[in-house]
Tab-separated table of N, CA and C in Angstrom:
chain	number	residue	atom	x	y	z
A	1	MET	N	-0.372	16.920	-12.949
A	1	MET	CA	0.875	15.851	-13.013
A	1	MET	C	1.045	17.079	-11.295
A	2	SER	N	1.327	15.946	-10.745
A	2	SER	CA	1.771	16.431	-8.913
A	2	SER	C	3.457	16.449	-7.965
A	3	ALA	N	2.782	17.434	-7.552
A	3	ALA	CA	4.507	17.953	-7.158
A	3	ALA	C	5.173	16.779	-7.005
A	4	PRO	N	6.413	16.973	-6.296
A	4	PRO	CA	7.391	15.784	-6.016
A	4	PRO	C	7.167	15.558	-4.414
A	5	ILE	N	6.928	14.859	-3.722
A	5	ILE	CA	6.504	14.067	-2.450
A	5	ILE	C	8.159	14.659	-1.548
A	6	ASP	N	8.579	15.003	-0.349
A	6	ASP	CA	9.719	15.497	-0.185
A	6	ASP	C	10.463	14.494	1.640
A	7	PRO	N	10.153	13.234	1.153
A	7	PRO	CA	10.058	12.407	2.365
A	7	PRO	C	10.374	12.898	3.811
A	8	ALA	N	11.677	13.928	3.862
A	8	ALA	CA	12.773	13.934	5.317
A	8	ALA	C	10.791	14.997	5.566
A	9	ALA	N	10.455	15.509	4.769
A	9	ALA	CA	9.454	16.568	4.986
A	9	ALA	C	8.322	15.971	5.682
A	10	VAL	N	7.553	14.699	4.872
A	10	VAL	CA	6.710	13.849	5.665
A	10	VAL	C	6.933	13.237	7.083
A	11	VAL	N	8.034	12.900	7.431
A	11	VAL	CA	8.734	12.554	8.059
A	11	VAL	C	8.619	13.050	9.839
A	12	ALA	N	9.146	14.791	8.750
A	12	ALA	CA	9.005	15.422	9.299
A	12	ALA	C	7.693	15.809	10.592
A	13	GLU	N	6.864	16.038	9.602
A	13	GLU	CA	5.067	15.656	9.513
A	13	GLU	C	4.412	14.972	10.075
A	14	PHE	N	4.669	14.527	10.532
A	14	PHE	CA	4.013	12.346	10.787
A	14	PHE	C	4.938	12.817	12.849
A	15	ILE	N	6.088	13.264	13.552
A	15	ILE	CA	6.602	13.370	14.512
A	15	ILE	C	5.417	14.582	14.688
A	16	ASP	N	5.563	15.447	14.496
A	16	ASP	CA	4.932	16.896	14.655
A	16	ASP	C	3.283	15.683	15.180
A	17	ALA	N	3.042	15.802	14.541
A	17	ALA	CA	1.040	15.398	14.421
A	17	ALA	C	1.570	14.099	15.652
A	18	VAL	N	2.208	13.204	15.646
A	18	VAL	CA	1.994	11.561	17.134
A	18	VAL	C	2.835	12.160	18.468
A	19	ALA	N	3.706	13.067	18.518
A	19	ALA	CA	4.197	13.675	20.072
A	19	ALA	C	4.100	13.568	20.551
A	20	PRO	N	2.846	15.426	19.907
A	20	PRO	CA	2.453	15.612	21.439
A	20	PRO	C	1.344	14.733	22.074
A	21	TYR	N	1.221	13.593	21.960
A	21	TYR	CA	-0.142	12.551	22.950
A	21	TYR	C	1.740	11.581	23.626
A	22	ASP	N	3.046	11.831	22.816
A	22	ASP	CA	3.201	11.197	24.124
A	22	ASP	C	3.582	11.631	25.879
A	23	PRO	N	3.200	9.423	26.173
A	23	PRO	CA	3.249	10.289	27.140
A	23	PRO	C	4.354	10.555	28.876
A	24	ASN	N	5.354	10.685	27.444
A	24	ASN	CA	6.371	10.443	27.889
A	24	ASN	C	8.000	11.354	27.137
A	25	PRO	N	7.601	12.680	27.273
A	25	PRO	CA	7.650	13.041	26.402
A	25	PRO	C	9.396	14.103	26.668
A	26	GLU	N	10.095	13.913	27.720
A	26	GLU	CA	11.495	13.985	27.931
A	26	GLU	C	12.639	12.859	28.152
A	27	ALA	N	11.685	11.690	27.442
A	27	ALA	CA	12.343	10.582	27.556
A	27	ALA	C	13.642	10.093	26.300
A	28	ASP	N	15.067	9.515	26.224
A	28	ASP	CA	15.713	9.930	25.307
A	28	ASP	C	14.599	9.293	24.540
A	29	PRO	N	15.100	9.370	23.666
A	29	PRO	CA	14.820	8.500	21.593
A	29	PRO	C	15.589	7.164	22.064
A	30	VAL	N	14.590	6.152	21.459
A	30	VAL	CA	14.385	4.265	21.961
A	30	VAL	C	15.278	4.277	20.208
A	31	ALA	N	14.864	5.441	18.944
A	31	ALA	CA	15.671	5.291	17.015
A	31	ALA	C	15.105	6.539	17.270
A	32	VAL	N	16.833	5.839	15.741
A	32	VAL	CA	17.609	7.203	14.752
A	32	VAL	C	16.991	6.858	13.370
A	33	VAL	N	16.240	7.952	12.857
A	33	VAL	CA	15.836	6.909	11.380
A	33	VAL	C	15.882	8.790	10.801
A	34	GLY	N	17.149	8.318	9.534
A	34	GLY	CA	17.467	9.222	8.579
A	34	GLY	C	17.454	8.713	7.672
A	35	VAL	N	17.158	9.804	7.227
A	35	VAL	CA	16.294	10.182	5.434
A	35	VAL	C	17.547	10.967	4.099
A	36	ARG	N	17.808	10.329	3.443
A	36	ARG	CA	18.459	10.543	2.337
A	36	ARG	C	18.136	10.960	1.062
A	37	THR	N	17.192	12.565	0.585
A	37	THR	CA	16.831	11.870	-0.896
A	37	THR	C	17.926	13.010	-1.647
A	38	ALA	N	17.014	13.139	-2.622
A	38	ALA	CA	17.332	14.030	-4.024
A	38	ALA	C	16.757	15.390	-2.881
A	39	PHE	N	15.994	15.815	-2.302
A	39	PHE	CA	16.041	16.786	-1.283
A	39	PHE	C	16.747	17.084	-0.751
A	40	GLY	N	17.712	16.283	-0.002
A	40	GLY	CA	18.982	16.538	1.307
A	40	GLY	C	18.304	15.410	2.301
A	41	GLN	N	19.013	15.626	2.952
A	41	GLN	CA	19.759	14.141	4.935
A	41	GLN	C	18.701	15.207	5.435
A	42	ASP	N	18.221	13.948	6.546
A	42	ASP	CA	17.658	14.563	7.895
A	42	ASP	C	18.257	13.674	8.574
A	43	VAL	N	18.364	13.754	10.153
A	43	VAL	CA	17.883	13.097	10.834
A	43	VAL	C	16.575	12.734	12.330
A	44	PHE	N	16.708	12.034	12.487
A	44	PHE	CA	15.415	11.883	12.836
A	44	PHE	C	14.973	11.142	14.264
A	45	PRO	N	15.556	12.067	15.499
A	45	PRO	CA	15.566	11.196	16.516
A	45	PRO	C	14.256	10.640	17.266
A	46	MET	N	13.631	9.299	17.521
A	46	MET	CA	12.357	9.300	17.646
A	46	MET	C	12.044	8.358	19.632
A	47	SER	N	11.297	8.501	19.674
A	47	SER	CA	11.243	8.355	21.460
A	47	SER	C	9.851	7.295	21.231
A	48	ASP	N	9.516	6.078	22.112
A	48	ASP	CA	9.610	5.019	21.801
A	48	ASP	C	7.966	5.515	21.333
A	49	HIS	N	7.165	6.595	21.655
A	49	HIS	CA	6.192	6.511	21.327
A	49	HIS	C	5.792	6.907	19.971
A	50	VAL	N	6.569	7.923	19.652
A	50	VAL	CA	6.492	7.863	17.686
A	50	VAL	C	7.212	6.931	16.683
A	51	ILE	N	8.107	5.503	17.642
A	51	ILE	CA	8.586	4.370	16.563
A	51	ILE	C	6.954	4.247	16.571
A	52	ARG	N	6.880	3.612	17.792
A	52	ARG	CA	5.236	3.164	17.722
A	52	ARG	C	4.019	2.904	17.105
A	53	ALA	N	4.385	4.637	16.892
A	53	ALA	CA	3.657	5.527	15.773
A	53	ALA	C	3.082	4.462	14.410
A	54	LEU	N	4.824	4.849	14.563
A	54	LEU	CA	5.331	4.900	12.943
A	54	LEU	C	5.502	3.380	12.455
A	55	CYS	N	5.046	2.608	13.452
A	55	CYS	CA	5.664	0.689	12.981
A	55	CYS	C	4.255	0.466	12.633
A	56	LYS	N	3.118	1.226	13.057
A	56	LYS	CA	1.394	1.062	13.176
A	56	LYS	C	1.916	0.970	11.590
A	57	ALA	N	1.414	2.773	11.669
A	57	ALA	CA	1.049	3.090	10.469
A	57	ALA	C	1.616	2.586	9.181
A	58	LEU	N	2.894	2.086	9.983
A	58	LEU	CA	3.895	1.115	7.992
A	58	LEU	C	3.047	0.267	7.963
A	59	ALA	N	2.273	-0.638	8.392
A	59	ALA	CA	1.951	-2.184	8.769
A	59	ALA	C	0.455	-1.160	8.680
A	60	SER	N	0.005	-0.851	8.752
A	60	SER	CA	-1.552	-1.289	8.502
A	60	SER	C	-1.301	-0.394	7.032
A	61	TYR	N	-0.114	0.055	6.509
A	61	TYR	CA	-0.241	0.874	4.559
A	61	TYR	C	-1.208	-0.839	3.769
A	62	ARG	N	-1.908	-0.028	2.604
A	62	ARG	CA	-2.168	-0.483	1.827
A	62	ARG	C	-2.209	0.064	0.049
A	63	ASP	N	-1.440	-0.305	-0.267
A	63	ASP	CA	-0.800	0.293	-2.134
A	63	ASP	C	-2.611	0.093	-2.439
A	64	PRO	N	-2.475	0.756	-3.336
A	64	PRO	CA	-3.763	1.174	-3.742
A	64	PRO	C	-4.042	0.175	-4.843
A	65	ASP	N	-3.363	-0.004	-5.815
A	65	ASP	CA	-2.880	-0.887	-6.039
A	65	ASP	C	-2.827	-2.398	-6.247
A	66	ASP	N	-2.972	-2.847	-4.885
A	66	ASP	CA	-2.757	-4.286	-4.962
A	66	ASP	C	-4.048	-4.512	-4.279
A	67	ARG	N	-4.810	-5.701	-5.006
A	67	ARG	CA	-5.660	-6.389	-5.517
A	67	ARG	C	-5.449	-7.582	-5.327
A	68	GLY	N	-4.963	-7.808	-4.613
A	68	GLY	CA	-4.789	-9.625	-3.569
A	68	GLY	C	-3.793	-10.685	-5.044
A	69	THR	N	-3.634	-11.720	-4.388
A	69	THR	CA	-2.896	-12.527	-5.238
A	69	THR	C	-4.290	-13.531	-6.593
A	70	CYS	N	-3.665	-13.561	-7.450
A	70	CYS	CA	-4.251	-13.991	-8.589
A	70	CYS	C	-4.289	-15.579	-7.971
A	71	ASN	N	-6.147	-15.879	-7.459
A	71	ASN	CA	-5.804	-17.625	-8.129
A	71	ASN	C	-5.875	-19.163	-8.319
A	72	GLY	N	-5.338	-18.275	-9.231
A	72	GLY	CA	-4.152	-18.959	-10.597
A	72	GLY	C	-3.037	-19.564	-10.390
A	73	CYS	N	-2.093	-18.391	-10.499
A	73	CYS	CA	-0.747	-18.885	-11.036
A	73	CYS	C	-0.051	-18.184	-9.087
A	74	GLY	N	-0.502	-16.857	-8.291
A	74	GLY	CA	-0.236	-16.935	-7.162
A	74	GLY	C	0.414	-15.030	-7.725
A	75	SER	N	0.145	-14.932	-8.451
A	75	SER	CA	0.895	-13.269	-9.138
A	75	SER	C	0.098	-12.049	-8.098
A	76	ARG	N	0.988	-11.017	-7.351
A	76	ARG	CA	0.162	-10.554	-6.995
A	76	ARG	C	-0.276	-8.223	-8.555
A	77	ARG	N	-0.144	-9.244	-9.106
A	77	ARG	CA	0.297	-8.431	-10.282
A	77	ARG	C	-0.568	-8.422	-10.868
A	78	ILE	N	-2.229	-8.027	-10.471
A	78	ILE	CA	-3.923	-8.139	-10.704
A	78	ILE	C	-3.926	-6.651	-11.497
A	79	ASP	N	-4.514	-6.513	-12.332
A	79	ASP	CA	-4.864	-4.927	-12.685
A	79	ASP	C	-6.167	-4.401	-12.498
A	80	GLU	N	-6.484	-2.688	-12.666
A	80	GLU	CA	-7.901	-2.132	-12.360
A	80	GLU	C	-8.672	-3.204	-12.942
A	81	ASN	N	-8.441	-4.352	-14.002
A	81	ASN	CA	-10.244	-4.737	-14.440
A	81	ASN	C	-11.090	-6.246	-13.563
A	82	LEU	N	-9.469	-6.996	-12.946
A	82	LEU	CA	-8.417	-8.449	-11.970
A	82	LEU	C	-8.220	-8.978	-13.193
A	83	HIS	N	-8.016	-8.423	-14.122
A	83	HIS	CA	-7.039	-9.052	-14.179
A	83	HIS	C	-6.129	-9.923	-14.460
A	84	CYS	N	-4.785	-11.087	-14.535
A	84	CYS	CA	-3.689	-11.496	-13.840
A	84	CYS	C	-2.669	-11.005	-14.645
A	85	GLN	N	-1.872	-10.136	-14.516
A	85	GLN	CA	-0.667	-9.671	-15.468
A	85	GLN	C	0.583	-11.184	-16.310
A	86	ASP	N	0.218	-11.658	-15.272
A	86	ASP	CA	0.993	-13.128	-15.328
A	86	ASP	C	0.692	-14.387	-16.204
A	87	CYS	N	0.343	-14.715	-15.829
A	87	CYS	CA	-1.618	-16.123	-16.160
A	87	CYS	C	-2.422	-15.461	-17.081
A	88	GLY	N	-3.117	-14.235	-17.155
A	88	GLY	CA	-4.011	-13.939	-18.488
A	88	GLY	C	-5.578	-14.796	-16.807
A	89	ARG	N	-5.552	-14.880	-16.409
A	89	ARG	CA	-7.443	-15.063	-14.967
A	89	ARG	C	-6.671	-14.226	-14.817
A	90	LEU	N	-8.718	-13.911	-14.918
A	90	LEU	CA	-10.315	-13.041	-14.428
A	90	LEU	C	-9.283	-13.329	-13.037
A	91	HIS	N	-10.024	-12.947	-11.806
A	91	HIS	CA	-9.244	-13.080	-10.718
A	91	HIS	C	-11.246	-13.139	-10.265
A	92	GLY	N	-10.546	-13.918	-8.868
A	92	GLY	CA	-12.184	-14.055	-7.727
A	92	GLY	C	-13.469	-14.483	-8.450
A	93	ILE	N	-14.546	-14.494	-7.752
A	93	ILE	CA	-15.655	-14.103	-7.169
A	93	ILE	C	-16.380	-13.314	-8.896
A	94	LEU	N	-15.746	-12.572	-8.902
A	94	LEU	CA	-16.346	-11.627	-10.506
A	94	LEU	C	-15.142	-11.594	-11.067
A	95	GLY	N	-14.272	-12.251	-11.574
A	95	GLY	CA	-13.977	-12.205	-12.446
A	95	GLY	C	-14.258	-14.156	-13.108
A	96	GLN	N	-14.876	-14.741	-12.579
A	96	GLN	CA	-15.586	-15.942	-12.890
A	96	GLN	C	-16.638	-16.189	-13.143
A	97	VAL	N	-17.816	-15.132	-12.642
A	97	VAL	CA	-19.096	-14.321	-13.118
A	97	VAL	C	-18.231	-14.024	-14.539
A	98	ILE	N	-17.775	-13.255	-15.246
A	98	ILE	CA	-17.394	-12.455	-16.304
A	98	ILE	C	-17.057	-14.936	-17.034
A	99	VAL	N	-16.406	-14.775	-16.947
A	99	VAL	CA	-15.713	-15.697	-18.151
A	99	VAL	C	-17.282	-16.817	-17.891
A	100	ASP	N	-17.842	-17.046	-16.940
A	100	ASP	CA	-19.463	-17.928	-16.744
A	100	ASP	C	-19.670	-17.241	-17.707
A	101	HIS	N	-19.729	-15.540	-17.423
A	101	HIS	CA	-21.135	-14.883	-17.941
A	101	HIS	C	-20.474	-14.907	-20.248
A	102	ALA	N	-19.302	-14.836	-20.144
A	102	ALA	CA	-18.759	-14.636	-21.602
A	102	ALA	C	-18.569	-16.055	-22.191
A	103	ARG	N	-18.675	-17.317	-21.711
A	103	ARG	CA	-18.670	-18.227	-22.132
A	103	ARG	C	-20.687	-18.981	-22.322
A	104	ARG	N	-21.080	-18.173	-22.030
A	104	ARG	CA	-23.021	-18.685	-22.076
A	104	ARG	C	-23.733	-18.105	-22.975
A	105	VAL	N	-22.703	-16.241	-23.477
A	105	VAL	CA	-22.834	-15.605	-24.714
A	105	VAL	C	-22.609	-16.008	-25.773
A	106	ALA	N	-21.215	-17.223	-25.595
A	106	ALA	CA	-19.780	-17.095	-27.261
A	106	ALA	C	-20.902	-18.564	-27.183
A	107	ALA	N	-21.023	-18.969	-26.544
A	107	ALA	CA	-22.325	-20.488	-27.048
A	107	ALA	C	-23.932	-20.097	-27.355
A	108	GLU	N	-24.517	-19.873	-27.028
A	108	GLU	CA	-25.358	-18.542	-27.988
A	108	GLU	C	-25.312	-18.341	-29.499
A	109	ASP	N	-23.997	-17.294	-29.349
A	109	ASP	CA	-23.866	-17.181	-30.763
A	109	ASP	C	-23.270	-18.423	-31.586
A	110	HIS	N	-23.264	-18.924	-31.542
A	110	HIS	CA	-23.366	-20.275	-31.469
A	110	HIS	C	-24.660	-20.863	-32.148
A	111	THR	N	-25.489	-21.239	-31.195
A	111	THR	CA	-26.221	-22.082	-31.852
A	111	THR	C	-26.999	-21.164	-33.295
């Protein structure tokens, strides 16, 4: 079992990691971000440099479970076996190769 993540602590660590590279550390904050969780709450004033870094980090995040969009129905619920949880279709080129192979094997079994 993994330890719970404290979002406010993660934001504070992010700011600590990015702030030393701020070209204008004395400038007034351009944003204030508040985080309230079961662990408590905190407010973080952020410089332009930090808020830009945070926005870039969030924009580049990709969920590990994101396997694209189903070619059949457009759903984003594709499991680790490339099987669409909504329409049942196998996804992508590999999915098509698997379907074609299964059809060949089934046809050979009937001959």
